[in-house]
Tab-separated table of C-alpha atoms in Angstrom:
chain	number	residue	atom	x	y	z
A	1	MET	CA	0.160	0.277	0.123
A	2	VAL	CA	1.430	3.722	-0.891
A	3	GLU	CA	-0.048	6.622	0.544
A	4	HIS	CA	0.954	10.195	-0.504
A	5	TYR	CA	1.332	13.107	1.901
A	6	GLN	CA	-2.384	14.020	2.417
A	7	ASN	CA	-2.756	10.196	3.609
A	8	ARG	CA	-4.526	9.432	0.083
A	9	TRP	CA	-4.585	5.210	-0.748
A	10	VAL	CA	-2.861	6.218	-4.211
A	11	ARG	CA	-1.079	2.626	-4.915
A	12	LYS	CA	-1.411	-0.933	-4.355
A	13	ALA	CA	1.141	-3.688	-5.187
A	14	LEU	CA	0.464	-7.462	-4.581
A	15	ASP	CA	3.065	-10.242	-4.244
A	16	SER	CA	0.564	-13.273	-3.185
A	17	ASP	CA	3.412	-15.952	-2.793
A	18	GLY	CA	6.380	-13.668	-1.659
A	19	ASP	CA	8.746	-14.712	-4.399
A	20	GLY	CA	9.590	-10.866	-5.535
A	21	HIS	CA	7.631	-10.854	-8.631
A	22	LEU	CA	4.278	-8.898	-8.391
A	23	ASP	CA	1.097	-10.368	-9.535
A	24	GLY	CA	-0.481	-6.848	-9.912
A	25	ARG	CA	-0.737	-3.602	-9.044
A	26	ARG	CA	-3.555	-0.813	-9.016
A	27	ILE	CA	-3.111	3.110	-9.036
A	28	PHE	CA	-5.942	5.476	-7.813
A	29	ILE	CA	-6.705	8.685	-9.546
A	30	TYR	CA	-8.765	11.465	-7.370
A	31	ASP	CA	-10.488	14.271	-7.247
A	32	GLY	CA	-10.408	15.936	-3.973
A	33	ASN	CA	-10.637	13.301	-1.636
A	34	GLN	CA	-12.659	10.979	-3.503
A	35	ILE	CA	-11.153	8.067	-6.193
A	36	VAL	CA	-12.481	9.011	-9.523
A	37	MET	CA	-10.358	6.387	-11.641
A	38	ASP	CA	-8.881	3.053	-11.029
A	39	PHE	CA	-5.810	1.580	-13.198
A	40	ARG	CA	-4.782	-2.275	-13.202
A	41	ARG	CA	-1.871	-4.114	-14.523
A	42	ALA	CA	-1.420	-7.878	-13.985
A	43	ASN	CA	2.285	-7.528	-13.584
A	44	SER	CA	5.170	-5.305	-12.637
A	45	GLN	CA	5.456	-3.463	-16.018
A	46	ASP	CA	4.605	0.222	-16.236
A	47	MET	CA	0.917	1.358	-16.189
A	48	GLN	CA	-0.456	2.637	-19.402
A	49	ILE	CA	-3.217	4.957	-19.916
A	50	GLY	CA	-5.049	1.967	-21.645
A	51	HIS	CA	-5.092	0.070	-18.239
A	52	LEU	CA	-7.762	2.233	-17.139
A	53	ARG	CA	-10.413	0.008	-15.974
A	54	GLN	CA	-12.799	1.853	-13.478
A	55	ARG	CA	-14.190	5.281	-13.413
A	56	TYR	CA	-16.403	6.099	-10.769
A	57	LEU	CA	-19.111	9.154	-10.601
A	58	TRP	CA	-19.738	10.917	-7.230
A	59	GLY	CA	-22.573	13.040	-5.934
A	60	PRO	CA	-21.997	16.199	-3.979
A	61	ALA	CA	-22.098	14.968	-0.258
A	62	VAL	CA	-19.247	13.563	1.115
A	63	ASP	CA	-18.716	9.967	0.370
A	64	GLN	CA	-21.764	9.644	-2.102
A	65	VAL	CA	-20.894	7.214	-4.490
A	66	LEU	CA	-23.312	6.866	-7.572
A	67	ALA	CA	-21.944	4.615	-10.035
A	68	GLU	CA	-18.951	3.145	-11.201
A	69	GLU	CA	-18.206	2.470	-15.036
A	70	ALA	CA	-15.975	-0.801	-16.014
A	71	VAL	CA	-13.827	0.458	-18.852
A	72	ASP	CA	-12.869	-2.739	-21.256
A	73	GLY	CA	-11.449	-1.139	-24.372
A	74	GLY	CA	-12.979	-1.976	-27.669
A	75	THR	CA	-16.033	-3.165	-26.005
A	76	ASP	CA	-19.282	-1.275	-24.791
A	77	ASP	CA	-18.540	0.089	-20.975
A	78	LEU	CA	-20.495	-1.220	-18.124
A	79	VAL	CA	-22.078	0.684	-15.920
A	80	GLN	CA	-23.172	-0.567	-12.469
A	81	TRP	CA	-25.209	1.692	-10.101
A	82	THR	CA	-24.316	1.530	-6.205
A	83	LEU	CA	-27.598	1.830	-4.029
A	84	THR	CA	-26.905	3.099	-0.487
A	85	ASP	CA	-28.700	3.575	2.776
A	86	HIS	CA	-28.197	6.982	4.957
A	87	LEU	CA	-24.275	5.915	5.770
A	88	ASN	CA	-23.540	5.699	2.251
A	89	THR	CA	-23.113	1.927	2.547
A	90	VAL	CA	-23.750	-0.163	-0.597
A	91	ARG	CA	-26.877	-1.995	-0.049
A	92	ASP	CA	-27.393	-3.229	-3.437
A	93	ILE	CA	-25.426	-3.142	-6.980
A	94	ALA	CA	-27.486	-2.416	-10.238
A	95	ARG	CA	-26.162	-3.069	-13.505
A	96	PHE	CA	-27.274	-1.456	-16.707
A	97	ASP	CA	-27.192	-3.634	-19.905
A	98	PRO	CA	-26.688	-1.450	-23.060
A	99	GLN	CA	-27.688	-4.060	-25.213
A	100	THR	CA	-31.017	-4.366	-23.718
A	101	GLY	CA	-31.426	-0.967	-21.758
A	102	ALA	CA	-32.557	-2.794	-18.616
A	103	THR	CA	-31.296	-2.129	-15.300
A	104	THR	CA	-31.419	-5.162	-12.612
A	105	VAL	CA	-30.005	-5.439	-9.164
A	106	VAL	CA	-27.069	-8.201	-9.661
A	107	ASN	CA	-25.800	-8.251	-5.971
A	108	HIS	CA	-27.461	-7.529	-2.520
A	109	LEU	CA	-24.929	-7.181	0.189
A	110	VAL	CA	-25.431	-7.682	3.767
A	111	TYR	CA	-23.618	-6.509	6.658
A	112	ASP	CA	-22.908	-7.130	10.491
A	113	ALA	CA	-22.886	-4.389	13.024
A	114	PHE	CA	-19.426	-3.387	12.206
A	115	GLY	CA	-19.692	-3.344	8.353
A	116	LYS	CA	-18.340	-6.735	7.726
A	117	VAL	CA	-20.049	-8.221	4.432
A	118	THR	CA	-21.916	-11.353	5.977
A	119	ALA	CA	-23.782	-12.547	3.035
A	120	GLU	CA	-24.260	-11.205	-0.611
A	121	THR	CA	-26.428	-12.678	-3.573
A	122	ASN	CA	-23.395	-12.573	-6.364
A	123	PRO	CA	-20.356	-12.208	-4.687
A	124	ALA	CA	-18.804	-12.467	-8.802
A	125	VAL	CA	-19.925	-8.596	-8.862
A	126	ASP	CA	-17.953	-6.762	-6.879
A	127	SER	CA	-17.152	-2.877	-5.898
A	128	LEU	CA	-14.343	-0.905	-4.609
A	129	PHE	CA	-16.547	0.686	-2.163
A	130	LEU	CA	-18.873	-0.958	0.240
A	131	PHE	CA	-18.979	0.073	4.003
A	132	THR	CA	-19.862	3.668	4.379
A	133	ALA	CA	-18.523	4.071	0.488
A	134	ARG	CA	-14.883	4.097	1.611
A	135	PRO	CA	-12.488	1.962	-0.361
A	136	PHE	CA	-12.299	-1.611	0.269
A	137	ASP	CA	-8.890	-4.018	0.056
A	138	PRO	CA	-10.220	-7.637	-0.771
A	139	ASP	CA	-6.734	-8.908	-0.153
A	140	THR	CA	-6.222	-7.426	3.493
A	141	GLN	CA	-9.875	-7.431	4.545
A	142	LEU	CA	-9.239	-3.538	5.460
A	143	GLN	CA	-10.978	-0.259	4.643
A	144	ASN	CA	-9.155	3.029	4.042
A	145	ASN	CA	-10.593	5.866	5.943
A	146	LEU	CA	-7.748	8.232	4.549
A	147	ASN	CA	-5.912	8.700	7.738
A	148	ARG	CA	-6.289	5.356	9.207
A	149	TRP	CA	-7.356	1.940	8.263
A	150	TYR	CA	-10.564	0.224	9.715
A	151	ASP	CA	-11.106	-3.735	10.197
A	152	ALA	CA	-14.473	-4.583	10.172
A	153	ARG	CA	-13.902	-8.023	11.498
A	154	VAL	CA	-13.241	-6.652	14.754
A	155	GLY	CA	-14.986	-3.261	14.781
A	156	ARG	CA	-11.789	-1.177	15.446
A	157	TRP	CA	-8.787	1.195	13.723
A	158	LEU	CA	-5.621	-0.361	13.161
A	159	SER	CA	-4.072	2.575	14.921
A	160	GLU	CA	-4.707	5.546	17.231
A	161	ASP	CA	-6.548	8.398	16.420
A	162	PRO	CA	-4.203	11.046	15.085
A	163	VAL	CA	-6.119	13.738	16.670
A	164	GLY	CA	-5.874	11.756	20.156
A	165	TYR	CA	-8.766	12.562	22.711
A	166	ASP	CA	-9.732	15.767	20.635
A	167	ALA	CA	-12.027	13.154	18.827
A	168	GLY	CA	-14.146	12.864	21.983
A	169	ASP	CA	-13.271	9.347	22.452
A	170	ILE	CA	-10.850	8.264	25.465
A	171	ASN	CA	-10.435	4.582	23.591
A	172	LEU	CA	-8.173	5.847	20.850
A	173	TYR	CA	-8.989	2.446	18.749
A	174	ARG	CA	-12.791	2.456	18.858
A	175	TYR	CA	-14.612	3.159	15.886
A	176	LEU	CA	-17.407	5.854	16.062
A	177	HIS	CA	-17.933	5.658	19.600
A	178	ASN	CA	-19.549	2.028	19.050
A	179	ASN	CA	-22.441	4.052	17.499
A	180	LEU	CA	-22.441	2.896	13.953
A	181	LEU	CA	-26.328	3.235	12.915
A	182	LEU	CA	-25.650	7.167	12.913
A	183	LEU	CA	-22.359	8.061	12.101
A	184	THR	CA	-19.717	7.681	9.774
A	185	ASP	CA	-16.012	8.863	9.964
A	186	PRO	CA	-14.576	9.297	6.188
A	187	LEU	CA	-11.376	10.743	7.562
A	188	GLY	CA	-10.786	8.530	10.123
A	189	LEU	CA	-10.383	11.249	12.179
A	190	TYR	CA	-13.850	12.564	13.970
A	191	SER	CA	-17.286	10.709	13.642
A	192	GLY	CA	-19.683	12.703	11.653
A	193	ILE	CA	-17.856	15.542	10.248
A	194	THR	CA	-20.323	16.075	7.739
A	195	GLY	CA	-23.929	15.203	7.295
A	196	PRO	CA	-27.141	16.239	8.510
A	197	CYS	CA	-27.153	18.791	11.568
A	198	GLU	CA	-29.327	19.751	13.937
A	199	ILE	CA	-29.953	22.890	15.965
A	200	LYS	CA	-32.379	22.506	19.064
A	201	ILE	CA	-33.837	24.987	20.700
A	202	TRP	CA	-35.401	23.842	24.275
A	203	MET	CA	-37.898	25.658	25.935
A	204	GLY	CA	-38.964	24.480	29.466
A	205	ASP	CA	-39.113	24.235	33.276
A	206	THR	CA	-35.333	23.862	33.270
A	207	VAL	CA	-34.638	26.935	31.289
A	208	LEU	CA	-32.529	29.884	33.447
A	209	SER	CA	-31.846	32.904	31.671
A	210	LYS	CA	-32.428	35.090	28.915
A	211	GLY	CA	-28.894	36.087	27.417
A	212	SER	CA	-27.352	32.291	27.598
A	213	LEU	CA	-28.879	30.577	24.688
A	214	LEU	CA	-28.345	33.656	22.374
A	215	ASN	CA	-24.722	33.412	23.582
A	216	PHE	CA	-24.741	29.831	22.905
A	217	LEU	CA	-25.860	29.879	19.380
A	218	ASN	CA	-23.789	33.303	18.503
A	219	ASP	CA	-20.493	32.124	19.602
A	220	ASN	CA	-20.910	28.790	18.064
A	221	ARG	CA	-20.114	26.944	21.711
A	222	ASP	CA	-18.500	23.614	21.246
A	223	PRO	CA	-21.484	21.033	21.797
A	224	GLY	CA	-18.929	18.744	23.269
A	225	ASP	CA	-19.110	21.027	26.169
A	226	HIS	CA	-22.855	20.232	27.096
A	227	PRO	CA	-23.061	17.222	29.464
A	228	LEU	CA	-26.068	15.730	27.296
A	229	CYS	CA	-23.711	15.601	24.191
A	230	PRO	CA	-21.753	12.200	23.980
A	231	SER	CA	-19.139	14.071	21.501
A	232	LYS	CA	-18.620	17.039	19.706
A	233	TYR	CA	-18.820	15.872	16.450
A	234	LEU	CA	-22.505	14.140	16.449
A	235	GLY	CA	-23.653	16.801	13.941
A	236	VAL	CA	-25.933	18.268	16.934
A	237	VAL	CA	-25.435	22.021	17.158
A	238	GLY	CA	-27.288	22.508	20.502
A	239	CYS	CA	-28.805	19.902	22.770
A	240	GLY	CA	-30.775	19.423	25.778
A	241	SER	CA	-33.169	21.113	27.772
A	242	TYR	CA	-30.477	22.333	30.348
A	243	VAL	CA	-29.015	24.773	27.542
A	244	PRO	CA	-30.190	28.167	29.385
A	245	ALA	CA	-32.583	29.864	27.065
A	246	ALA	CA	-34.995	32.301	29.250
A	247	ILE	CA	-36.766	32.479	32.340
A	248	SER	CA	-38.537	29.745	33.812
A	249	ALA	CA	-41.529	28.572	32.062
A	250	ASP	CA	-43.984	29.038	35.035
A	251	GLN	CA	-43.375	32.278	34.846
A	252	GLN	CA	-43.769	33.612	31.247
A	253	ILE	CA	-46.967	31.868	30.402
A	254	PRO	CA	-50.107	33.769	30.189
A	255	GLY	CA	-52.196	32.767	33.278
A	256	TYR	CA	-55.122	34.910	33.785
A	257	GLY	CA	-54.188	37.732	31.603
A	258	GLY	CA	-52.942	39.854	34.274
A	259	PRO	CA	-50.282	42.698	33.001
A	260	PRO	CA	-47.403	40.522	34.849
A	261	GLU	CA	-48.056	37.495	33.069
A	262	LEU	CA	-48.761	38.840	29.528
A	263	LEU	CA	-45.569	40.769	29.942
A	264	HIS	CA	-43.547	37.766	31.086
A	265	ALA	CA	-45.334	35.846	27.963
A	266	SER	CA	-44.198	38.496	25.072
A	267	LYS	CA	-40.771	38.301	26.646
A	268	PHE	CA	-40.807	34.580	26.126
A	269	ILE	CA	-41.754	35.076	22.525
A	270	GLU	CA	-39.055	37.880	22.270
A	271	VAL	CA	-36.267	35.583	23.188
A	272	ALA	CA	-37.558	32.490	21.636
A	273	ASN	CA	-37.776	34.204	17.965
A	274	ALA	CA	-34.390	36.054	18.765
A	275	ALA	CA	-32.791	32.322	19.214
A	276	LEU	CA	-34.624	31.656	15.935
A	277	LYS	CA	-32.464	34.010	14.112
A	278	ALA	CA	-29.514	33.342	16.113
A	279	ALA	CA	-30.137	29.843	15.227
A	280	GLU	CA	-30.543	30.665	11.248
A	281	LYS	CA	-27.407	33.030	11.205
A	282	PHE	CA	-25.338	29.941	12.782
A	283	ALA	CA	-27.050	27.250	10.212
A	284	ARG	CA	-26.080	29.958	7.416
A	285	GLN	CA	-22.469	29.716	8.560
A	286	LEU	CA	-22.564	25.846	8.856
A	287	CYS	CA	-23.758	25.618	5.248
A	288	GLU	CA	-20.623	28.175	4.198
A	289	ASN	CA	-18.247	25.782	6.216
A	290	ARG	CA	-19.220	23.043	4.074
A	291	LYS	CA	-18.374	24.972	0.819
A	292	LYS	CA	-15.099	26.229	2.544
A	293	PHE	CA	-13.850	22.981	3.966
A	294	CYS	CA	-15.316	20.224	1.838
A	295	ASP	CA	-14.203	20.700	-1.594
A	296	ASP	CA	-10.662	22.592	-1.324
A	297	GLY	CA	-8.764	19.116	-0.724
A	298	THR	CA	-6.574	20.865	1.896
A	299	PRO	CA	-5.825	18.838	5.250
A	300	GLU	CA	-6.514	21.881	7.364
A	301	ARG	CA	-10.142	21.392	6.692
A	302	TYR	CA	-9.593	18.161	9.170
A	303	GLU	CA	-9.449	20.193	12.571
A	304	CYS	CA	-13.020	20.103	12.961
A	305	GLY	CA	-14.252	22.279	15.969
A	306	ALA	CA	-17.680	24.111	16.841
A	307	LYS	CA	-16.745	27.146	14.430
A	308	ASN	CA	-15.795	24.704	11.559
A	309	GLN	CA	-18.781	22.318	12.033
A	310	ARG	CA	-19.787	21.385	8.668
A	311	CYS	CA	-23.081	20.211	7.434
A	312	ASP	CA	-24.958	18.786	4.177
A	313	SER	CA	-28.190	20.151	6.024
A	314	VAL	CA	-29.400	21.778	8.970
A	315	ARG	CA	-32.801	21.526	10.637
A	316	ILE	CA	-33.799	24.150	13.235
A	317	THR	CA	-36.447	23.125	15.790
A	318	VAL	CA	-37.925	24.700	18.625
A	319	THR	CA	-39.310	22.262	21.369
A	320	TYR	CA	-40.328	21.803	24.915
A	321	ASP	CA	-40.178	19.792	27.900
A	322	ARG	CA	-43.294	18.020	29.148
A	323	TYR	CA	-43.572	20.957	31.706
A	324	LEU	CA	-44.129	23.273	29.431
A	325	SER	CA	-46.320	20.944	27.109
A	326	ARG	CA	-48.648	20.892	29.886
A	327	LEU	CA	-48.864	24.345	30.515
A	328	LEU	CA	-49.449	25.243	26.762
A	329	ASN	CA	-52.069	22.542	26.467
A	330	GLU	CA	-53.325	22.041	29.813
A	331	GLY	CA	-52.687	25.505	31.983
A	332	ILE	CA	-51.440	23.401	34.302
A	333	ALA	CA	-48.127	24.611	36.311
A	334	PRO	CA	-44.955	22.157	36.849
A	335	ASP	CA	-46.211	22.098	40.688
A	336	GLY	CA	-49.545	20.622	39.285
A	337	THR	CA	-51.768	23.948	40.139
A	338	ARG	CA	-53.718	25.123	37.299
A	339	ILE	CA	-52.887	28.414	36.068
A	340	PHE	CA	-55.441	29.257	33.587
A	341	GLY	CA	-58.522	30.312	34.425
A	342	LEU	CA	-60.737	32.631	31.976
A	343	PRO	CA	-58.330	33.782	29.849
A	344	SER	CA	-58.263	37.204	28.211
A	345	PRO	CA	-58.416	37.713	24.666
A	346	ALA	CA	-54.916	39.177	24.664
A	347	SER	CA	-53.672	36.271	26.594
A	348	ARG	CA	-55.329	33.833	24.287
A	349	GLU	CA	-53.800	35.336	21.269
A	350	LEU	CA	-50.182	35.072	23.219
A	351	LEU	CA	-51.248	31.171	24.159
A	352	ARG	CA	-51.973	30.730	20.096
A	353	ARG	CA	-48.390	32.583	19.164
A	354	LEU	CA	-46.625	30.330	21.882
A	355	ASN	CA	-47.989	26.772	20.536
A	356	ALA	CA	-47.475	28.093	16.993
A	357	LEU	CA	-43.779	28.932	18.202
A	358	MET	CA	-43.177	25.787	19.914
A	359	ARG	CA	-44.102	23.712	16.847
A	360	ARG	CA	-41.585	25.600	14.624
A	361	SER	CA	-39.141	23.483	12.625
A	362	LYS	CA	-37.199	24.707	9.413
A	363	LYS	CA	-34.453	22.824	7.385
A	364	ILE	CA	-32.047	24.074	5.269
A	365	ASN	CA	-30.630	22.245	2.645
A	366	CYS	CA	-26.784	23.304	2.294
A	367	LEU	CA	-26.396	21.508	-0.853
A	368	ASN	CA	-28.656	24.167	-2.339
A	369	GLU	CA	-27.101	26.967	-0.976
């Protein structure tokens, strides 16, 4: 295996019997961090342009493999479409037949929890990209994730994390905090560097002060600092109802329509709307980060932190805990007392606005920005 200075796997030479004579060689050509061409030769002689055997088509997201084209000089090129899941793991391979114009699934793959192929309907139909669409070497049974090699047979990395404990795991060999159903690590450094992100604005009985949530969003505070976030690279920017957002809920919901209650409710709406604006501003920055850091091919972009978090999409939601839910829907405070009697028209309007606010959800697709 040969890797160049940015840790891309660029060459493979195979001597299966150890006699010093190569059985074959492969050279990979990249566009950014994605392999786009695969040259192969069955001996140790020099590689020529005519030895191009595969071309690969990629989508705009990281490791979004779409198709591979088998190049066999003089005959019609054979196109295989890779059908993937939410992690970009190849689940099915469909082949287009230029003679008949038909496309059929020619191989269905089944994986175990850590990405090892346990069954396939047609092993003769292979692909360079399998689990999470990272390059797989069938001779070593290892997967290349740029900065490290991953062994799905044992579910761990072969080497320690190059960024050490900054990745958020005390076990430097563990793969994705053992959370393989939700996360990927295309670089072998951090989990979930790109992908769908979520900003949650929580309101409820546990919230404390007005300014803290706005500071949390405006300062792009590292979500890894928050005790409810197991890692700062999980694609969740704000999480947990302990994120301070406003004055406690029972002091802000309109009760009998008196001036203090109406004032508190108006302040609650004001704070939540300000938080929404800050969240949208933060989301736009996350989209800009993806443009700046995901396509230039420089290693500096891998030094990920809260301000450099990058996302394919960002969903902003305003939600509330069970105490605030009871207040909004039943008029019952956290201590069990009923605070809604016969609300005035003004308090009914505030209650309507609060309910609408608590169901707010907006998705920003960074790929279309």
